[in-house]
PDB file of C-alpha atoms in Angstrom:
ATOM      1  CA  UNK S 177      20.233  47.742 216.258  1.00 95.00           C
ATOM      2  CA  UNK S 178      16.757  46.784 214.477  1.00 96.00           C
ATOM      3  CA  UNK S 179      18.345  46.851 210.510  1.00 94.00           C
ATOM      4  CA  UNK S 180      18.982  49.258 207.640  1.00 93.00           C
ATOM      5  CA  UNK S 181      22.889  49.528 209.345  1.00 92.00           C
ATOM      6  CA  UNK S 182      24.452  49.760 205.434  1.00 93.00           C
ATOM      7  CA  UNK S 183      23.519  49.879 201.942  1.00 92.00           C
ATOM      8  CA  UNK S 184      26.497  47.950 201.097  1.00 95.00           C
ATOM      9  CA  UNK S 185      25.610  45.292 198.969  1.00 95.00           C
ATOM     10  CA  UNK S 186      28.308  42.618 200.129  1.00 93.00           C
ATOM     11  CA  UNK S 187      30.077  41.836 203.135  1.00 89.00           C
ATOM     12  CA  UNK S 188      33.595  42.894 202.198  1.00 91.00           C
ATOM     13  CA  UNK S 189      31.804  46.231 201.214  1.00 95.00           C
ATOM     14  CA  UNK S 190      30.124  46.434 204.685  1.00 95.00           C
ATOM     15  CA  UNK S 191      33.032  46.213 206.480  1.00 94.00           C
ATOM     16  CA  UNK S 192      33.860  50.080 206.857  1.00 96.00           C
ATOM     17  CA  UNK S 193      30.045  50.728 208.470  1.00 95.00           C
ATOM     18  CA  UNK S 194      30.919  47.555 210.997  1.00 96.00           C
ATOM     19  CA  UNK S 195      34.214  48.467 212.005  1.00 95.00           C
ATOM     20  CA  UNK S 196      32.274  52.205 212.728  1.00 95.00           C
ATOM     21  CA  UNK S 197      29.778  50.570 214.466  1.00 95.00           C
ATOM     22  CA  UNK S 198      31.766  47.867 216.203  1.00 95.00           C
ATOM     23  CA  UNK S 199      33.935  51.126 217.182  1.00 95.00           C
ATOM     24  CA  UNK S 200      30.915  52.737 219.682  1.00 94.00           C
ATOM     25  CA  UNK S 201      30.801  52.220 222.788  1.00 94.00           C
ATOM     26  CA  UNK S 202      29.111  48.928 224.273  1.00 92.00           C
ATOM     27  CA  UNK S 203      28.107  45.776 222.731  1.00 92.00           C
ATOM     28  CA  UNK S 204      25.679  44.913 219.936  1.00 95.00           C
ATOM     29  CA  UNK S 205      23.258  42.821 218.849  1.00 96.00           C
ATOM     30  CA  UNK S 206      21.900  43.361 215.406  1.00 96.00           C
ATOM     31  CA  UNK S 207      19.324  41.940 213.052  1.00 96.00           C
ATOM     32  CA  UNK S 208      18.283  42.662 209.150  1.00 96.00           C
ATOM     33  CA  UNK S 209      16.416  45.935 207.595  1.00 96.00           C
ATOM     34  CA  UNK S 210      15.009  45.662 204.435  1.00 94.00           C
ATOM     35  CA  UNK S 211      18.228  47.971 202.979  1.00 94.00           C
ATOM     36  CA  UNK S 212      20.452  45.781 204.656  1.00 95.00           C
ATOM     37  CA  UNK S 213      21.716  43.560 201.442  1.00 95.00           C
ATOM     38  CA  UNK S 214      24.850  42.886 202.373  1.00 94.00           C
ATOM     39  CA  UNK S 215      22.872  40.972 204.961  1.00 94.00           C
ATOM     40  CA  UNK S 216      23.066  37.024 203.003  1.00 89.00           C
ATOM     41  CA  UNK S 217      22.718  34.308 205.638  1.00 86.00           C
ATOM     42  CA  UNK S 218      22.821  34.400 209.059  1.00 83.00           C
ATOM     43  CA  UNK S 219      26.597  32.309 209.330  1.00 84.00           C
ATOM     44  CA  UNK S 220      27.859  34.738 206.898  1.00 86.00           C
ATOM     45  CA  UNK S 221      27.290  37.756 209.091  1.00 91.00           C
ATOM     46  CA  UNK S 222      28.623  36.260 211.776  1.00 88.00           C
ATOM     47  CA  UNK S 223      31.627  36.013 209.881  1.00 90.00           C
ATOM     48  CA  UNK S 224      31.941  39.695 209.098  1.00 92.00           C
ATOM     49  CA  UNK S 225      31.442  40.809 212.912  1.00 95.00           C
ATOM     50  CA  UNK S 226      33.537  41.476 215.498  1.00 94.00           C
ATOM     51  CA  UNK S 227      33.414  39.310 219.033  1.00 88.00           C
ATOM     52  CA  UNK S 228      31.530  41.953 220.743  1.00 88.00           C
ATOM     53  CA  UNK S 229      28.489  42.049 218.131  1.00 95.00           C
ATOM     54  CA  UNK S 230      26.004  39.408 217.726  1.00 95.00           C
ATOM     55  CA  UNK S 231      23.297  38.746 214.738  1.00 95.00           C
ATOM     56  CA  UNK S 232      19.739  37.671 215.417  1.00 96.00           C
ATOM     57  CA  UNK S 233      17.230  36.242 212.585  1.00 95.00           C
ATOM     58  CA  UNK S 234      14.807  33.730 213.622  1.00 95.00           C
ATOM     59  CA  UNK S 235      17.128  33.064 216.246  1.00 95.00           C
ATOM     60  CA  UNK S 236      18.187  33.955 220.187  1.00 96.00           C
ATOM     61  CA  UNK S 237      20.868  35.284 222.103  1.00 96.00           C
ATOM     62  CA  UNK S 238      21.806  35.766 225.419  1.00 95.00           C
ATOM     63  CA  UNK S 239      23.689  38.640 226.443  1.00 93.00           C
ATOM     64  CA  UNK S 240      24.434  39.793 230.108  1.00 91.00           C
ATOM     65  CA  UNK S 241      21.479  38.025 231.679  1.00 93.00           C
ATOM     66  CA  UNK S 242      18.770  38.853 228.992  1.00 96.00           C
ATOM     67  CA  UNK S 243      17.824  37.054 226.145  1.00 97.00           C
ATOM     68  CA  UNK S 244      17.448  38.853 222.705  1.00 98.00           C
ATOM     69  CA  UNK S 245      15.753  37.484 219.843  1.00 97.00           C
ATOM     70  CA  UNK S 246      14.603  38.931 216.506  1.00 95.00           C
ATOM     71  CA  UNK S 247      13.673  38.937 212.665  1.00 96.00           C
ATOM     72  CA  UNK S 248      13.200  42.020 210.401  1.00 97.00           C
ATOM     73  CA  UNK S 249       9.640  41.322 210.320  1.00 97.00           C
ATOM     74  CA  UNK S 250       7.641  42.312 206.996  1.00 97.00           C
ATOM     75  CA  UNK S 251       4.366  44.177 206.460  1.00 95.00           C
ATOM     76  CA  UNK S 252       1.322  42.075 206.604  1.00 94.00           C
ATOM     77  CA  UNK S 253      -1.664  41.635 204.195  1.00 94.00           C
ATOM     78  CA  UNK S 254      -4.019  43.615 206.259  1.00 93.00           C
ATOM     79  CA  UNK S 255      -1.510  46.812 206.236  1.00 92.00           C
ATOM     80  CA  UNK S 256      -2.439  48.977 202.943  1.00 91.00           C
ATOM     81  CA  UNK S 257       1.240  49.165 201.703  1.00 91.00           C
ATOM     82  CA  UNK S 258       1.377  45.571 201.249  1.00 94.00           C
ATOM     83  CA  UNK S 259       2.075  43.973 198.023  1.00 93.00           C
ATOM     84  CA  UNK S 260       0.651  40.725 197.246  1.00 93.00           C
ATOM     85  CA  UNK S 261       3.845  39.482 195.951  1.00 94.00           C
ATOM     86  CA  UNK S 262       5.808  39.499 198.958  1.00 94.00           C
ATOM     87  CA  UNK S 263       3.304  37.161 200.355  1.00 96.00           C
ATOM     88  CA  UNK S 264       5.891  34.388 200.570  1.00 96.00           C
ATOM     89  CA  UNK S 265       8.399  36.691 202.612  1.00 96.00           C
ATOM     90  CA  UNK S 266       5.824  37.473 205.031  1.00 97.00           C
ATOM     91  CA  UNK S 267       4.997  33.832 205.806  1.00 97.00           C
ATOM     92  CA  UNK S 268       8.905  33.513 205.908  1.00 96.00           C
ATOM     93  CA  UNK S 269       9.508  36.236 208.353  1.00 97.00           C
ATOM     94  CA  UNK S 270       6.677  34.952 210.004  1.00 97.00           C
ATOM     95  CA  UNK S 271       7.991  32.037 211.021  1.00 97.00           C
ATOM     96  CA  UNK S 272      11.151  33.119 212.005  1.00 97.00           C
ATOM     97  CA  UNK S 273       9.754  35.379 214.732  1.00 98.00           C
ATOM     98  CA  UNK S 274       7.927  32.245 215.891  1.00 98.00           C
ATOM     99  CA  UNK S 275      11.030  30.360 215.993  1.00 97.00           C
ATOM    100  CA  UNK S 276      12.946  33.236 217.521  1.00 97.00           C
ATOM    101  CA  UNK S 277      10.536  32.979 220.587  1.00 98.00           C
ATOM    102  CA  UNK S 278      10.535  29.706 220.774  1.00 97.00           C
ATOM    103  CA  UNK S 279      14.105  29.484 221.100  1.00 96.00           C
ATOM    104  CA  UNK S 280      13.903  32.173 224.115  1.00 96.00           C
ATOM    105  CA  UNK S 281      11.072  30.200 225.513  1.00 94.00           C
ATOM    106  CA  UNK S 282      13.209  26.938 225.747  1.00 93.00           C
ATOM    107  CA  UNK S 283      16.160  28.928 227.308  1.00 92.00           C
ATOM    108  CA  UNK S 284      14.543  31.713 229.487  1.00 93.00           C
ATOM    109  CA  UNK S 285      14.983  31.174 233.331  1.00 90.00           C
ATOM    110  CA  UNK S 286      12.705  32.615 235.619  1.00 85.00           C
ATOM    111  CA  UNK S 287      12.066  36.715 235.619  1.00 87.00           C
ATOM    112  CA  UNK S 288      14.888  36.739 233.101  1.00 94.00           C
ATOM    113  CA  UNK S 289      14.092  39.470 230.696  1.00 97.00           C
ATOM    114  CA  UNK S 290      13.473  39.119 226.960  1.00 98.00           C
ATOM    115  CA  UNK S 291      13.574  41.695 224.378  1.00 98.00           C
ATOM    116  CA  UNK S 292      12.172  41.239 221.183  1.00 98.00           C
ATOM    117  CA  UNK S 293      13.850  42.779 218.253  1.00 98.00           C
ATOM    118  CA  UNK S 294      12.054  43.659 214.823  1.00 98.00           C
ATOM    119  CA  UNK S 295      12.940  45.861 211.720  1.00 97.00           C
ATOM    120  CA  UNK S 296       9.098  46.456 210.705  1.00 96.00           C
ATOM    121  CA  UNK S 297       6.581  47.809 212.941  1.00 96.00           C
ATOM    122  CA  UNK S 298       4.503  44.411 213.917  1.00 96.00           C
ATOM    123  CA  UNK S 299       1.591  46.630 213.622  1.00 94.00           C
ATOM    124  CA  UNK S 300       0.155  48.245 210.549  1.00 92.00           C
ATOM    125  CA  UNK S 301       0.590  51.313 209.055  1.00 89.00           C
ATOM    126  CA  UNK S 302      -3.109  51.811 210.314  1.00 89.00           C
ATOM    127  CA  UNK S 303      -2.243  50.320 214.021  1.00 89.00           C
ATOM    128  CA  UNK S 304      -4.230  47.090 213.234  1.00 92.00           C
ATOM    129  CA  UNK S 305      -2.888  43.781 214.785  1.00 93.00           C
ATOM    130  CA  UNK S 306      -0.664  41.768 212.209  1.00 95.00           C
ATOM    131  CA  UNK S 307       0.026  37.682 212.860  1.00 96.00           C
ATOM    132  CA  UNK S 308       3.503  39.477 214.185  1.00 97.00           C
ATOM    133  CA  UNK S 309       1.217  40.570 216.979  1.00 96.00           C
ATOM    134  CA  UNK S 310      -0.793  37.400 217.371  1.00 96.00           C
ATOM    135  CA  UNK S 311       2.299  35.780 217.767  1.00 97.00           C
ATOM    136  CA  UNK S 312       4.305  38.319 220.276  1.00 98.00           C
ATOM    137  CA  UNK S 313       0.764  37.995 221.785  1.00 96.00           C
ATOM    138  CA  UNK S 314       1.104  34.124 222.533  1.00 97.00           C
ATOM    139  CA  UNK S 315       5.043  34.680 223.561  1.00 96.00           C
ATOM    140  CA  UNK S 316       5.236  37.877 225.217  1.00 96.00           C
ATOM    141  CA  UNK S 317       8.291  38.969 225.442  1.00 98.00           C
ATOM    142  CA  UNK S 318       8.839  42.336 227.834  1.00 98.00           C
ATOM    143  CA  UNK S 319      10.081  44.532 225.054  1.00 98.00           C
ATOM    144  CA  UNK S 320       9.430  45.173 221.802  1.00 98.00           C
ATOM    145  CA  UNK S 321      12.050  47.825 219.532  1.00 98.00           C
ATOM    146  CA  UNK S 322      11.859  48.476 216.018  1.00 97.00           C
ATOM    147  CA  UNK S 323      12.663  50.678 213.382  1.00 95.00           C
ATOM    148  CA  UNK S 324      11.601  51.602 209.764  1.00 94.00           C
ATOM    149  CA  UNK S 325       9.920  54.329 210.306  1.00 92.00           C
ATOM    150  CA  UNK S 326      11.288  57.480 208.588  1.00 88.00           C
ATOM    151  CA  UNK S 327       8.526  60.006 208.461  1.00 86.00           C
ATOM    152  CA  UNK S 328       7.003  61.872 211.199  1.00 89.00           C
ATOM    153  CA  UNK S 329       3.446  60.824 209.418  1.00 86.00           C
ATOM    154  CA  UNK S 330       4.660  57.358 210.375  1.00 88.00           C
ATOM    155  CA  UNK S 331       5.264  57.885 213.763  1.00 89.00           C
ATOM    156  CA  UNK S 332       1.855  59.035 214.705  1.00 88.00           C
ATOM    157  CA  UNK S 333       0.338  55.514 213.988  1.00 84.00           C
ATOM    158  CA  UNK S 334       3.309  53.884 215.511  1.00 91.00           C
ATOM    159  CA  UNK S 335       2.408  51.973 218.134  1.00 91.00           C
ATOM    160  CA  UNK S 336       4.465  52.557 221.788  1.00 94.00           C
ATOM    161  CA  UNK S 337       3.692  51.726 225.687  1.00 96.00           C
ATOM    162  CA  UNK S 338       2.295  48.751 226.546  1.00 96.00           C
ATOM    163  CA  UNK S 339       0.151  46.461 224.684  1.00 94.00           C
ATOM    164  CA  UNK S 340      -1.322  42.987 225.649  1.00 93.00           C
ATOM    165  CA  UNK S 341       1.760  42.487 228.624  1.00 95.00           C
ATOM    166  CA  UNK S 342       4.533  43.918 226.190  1.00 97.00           C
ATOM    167  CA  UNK S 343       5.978  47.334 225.959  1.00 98.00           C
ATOM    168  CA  UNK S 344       6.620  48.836 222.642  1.00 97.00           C
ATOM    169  CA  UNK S 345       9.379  50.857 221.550  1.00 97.00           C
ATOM    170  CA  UNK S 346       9.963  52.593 218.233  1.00 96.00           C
ATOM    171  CA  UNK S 347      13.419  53.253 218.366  1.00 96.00           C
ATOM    172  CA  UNK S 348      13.898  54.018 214.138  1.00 93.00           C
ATOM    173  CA  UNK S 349      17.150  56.590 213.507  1.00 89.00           C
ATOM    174  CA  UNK S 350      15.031  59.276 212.369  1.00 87.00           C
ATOM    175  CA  UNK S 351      12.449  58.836 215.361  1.00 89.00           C
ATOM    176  CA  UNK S 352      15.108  59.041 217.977  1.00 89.00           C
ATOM    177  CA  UNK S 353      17.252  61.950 215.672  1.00 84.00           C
ATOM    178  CA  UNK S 354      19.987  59.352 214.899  1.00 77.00           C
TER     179      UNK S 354
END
């Protein structure tokens, strides 16, 4: 589940939207959308989840033979909705999808799959390349999901199928009709 699961704004008020969420079928593995600010630190959502759901940010997991590993992701400089500000939170989220795939580097075995997990697009707005692409680029992983997108304007310059050895996959709420 690529982010924006709650717009509660602490953990004890997230609880109701994990206990729906925990109550669906299957197991899951989430990470952080940019609405998600109940979302602190990575130990305290681990905290607030059941046994059967698992958090990624900057980090790995391995789940049933296939290793997950994630950050929300930002928008980068080149993408024309970026603000110069956030310049600093790019860099950060950055280097968390670095260290994500590093981590699944270290641990992968051989043909064992690996699914990248991201909130924002790592393409622009425009379908440019982003340093999240240069860097799923260097790693790739077999799958890339993620969300944000709400609009169908969006989705046109969303970028799916394969790219550069990894296959896309916008898989946003409103894309898929929730």
């Amino acid at each position: 589940l690529p982010g924006d699961l709650s717009w509660a704004h602490s953990p004890l008020q997230v609880r109701p939207d994990i206990d729906w969420l925990a109550a669906l079928p299957g197991r899951k593995v989430l990470a952080r959308g940019n609405h998600d600010f109940w979302w602190k630190k990575p130990e305290q959502v681990c905290r607030v989840l059941p046994a059967d759901m698992l958090a990624v940010q900057g980090s790995c997991v391995r789940l049933d033979g296939v290793l997950i590993c994630g950050t929300m992701g930002h928008i980068a400089p080149n993408d024309p909705y970026f603000q110069r500000h956030k310049l600093r939170s790019y860099h950060r989220e950055l280097h968390w999808l670095q260290r994500s795939l590093q981590e699944a580097q270290g641990q992968r075995a051989d043909s064992e799959p690996l699914i990248l997990m991201l909130h924002y697009p790592p393409y622009t707005s425009t379908g440019q390349a982003s340093g999240f692409t240069e860097v799923i680029c260097h790693f790739r992983p077999d799958v890339c999901v993620y969300g944000h997108l709400h609009l169908p304007g969006e989705w046109t310059a969303a970028i799916t199928g394969e790219r550069d050895g990894t296959r896309y996959h916008l898989v946003a709420a409103d894309y898929v009709n929730m």
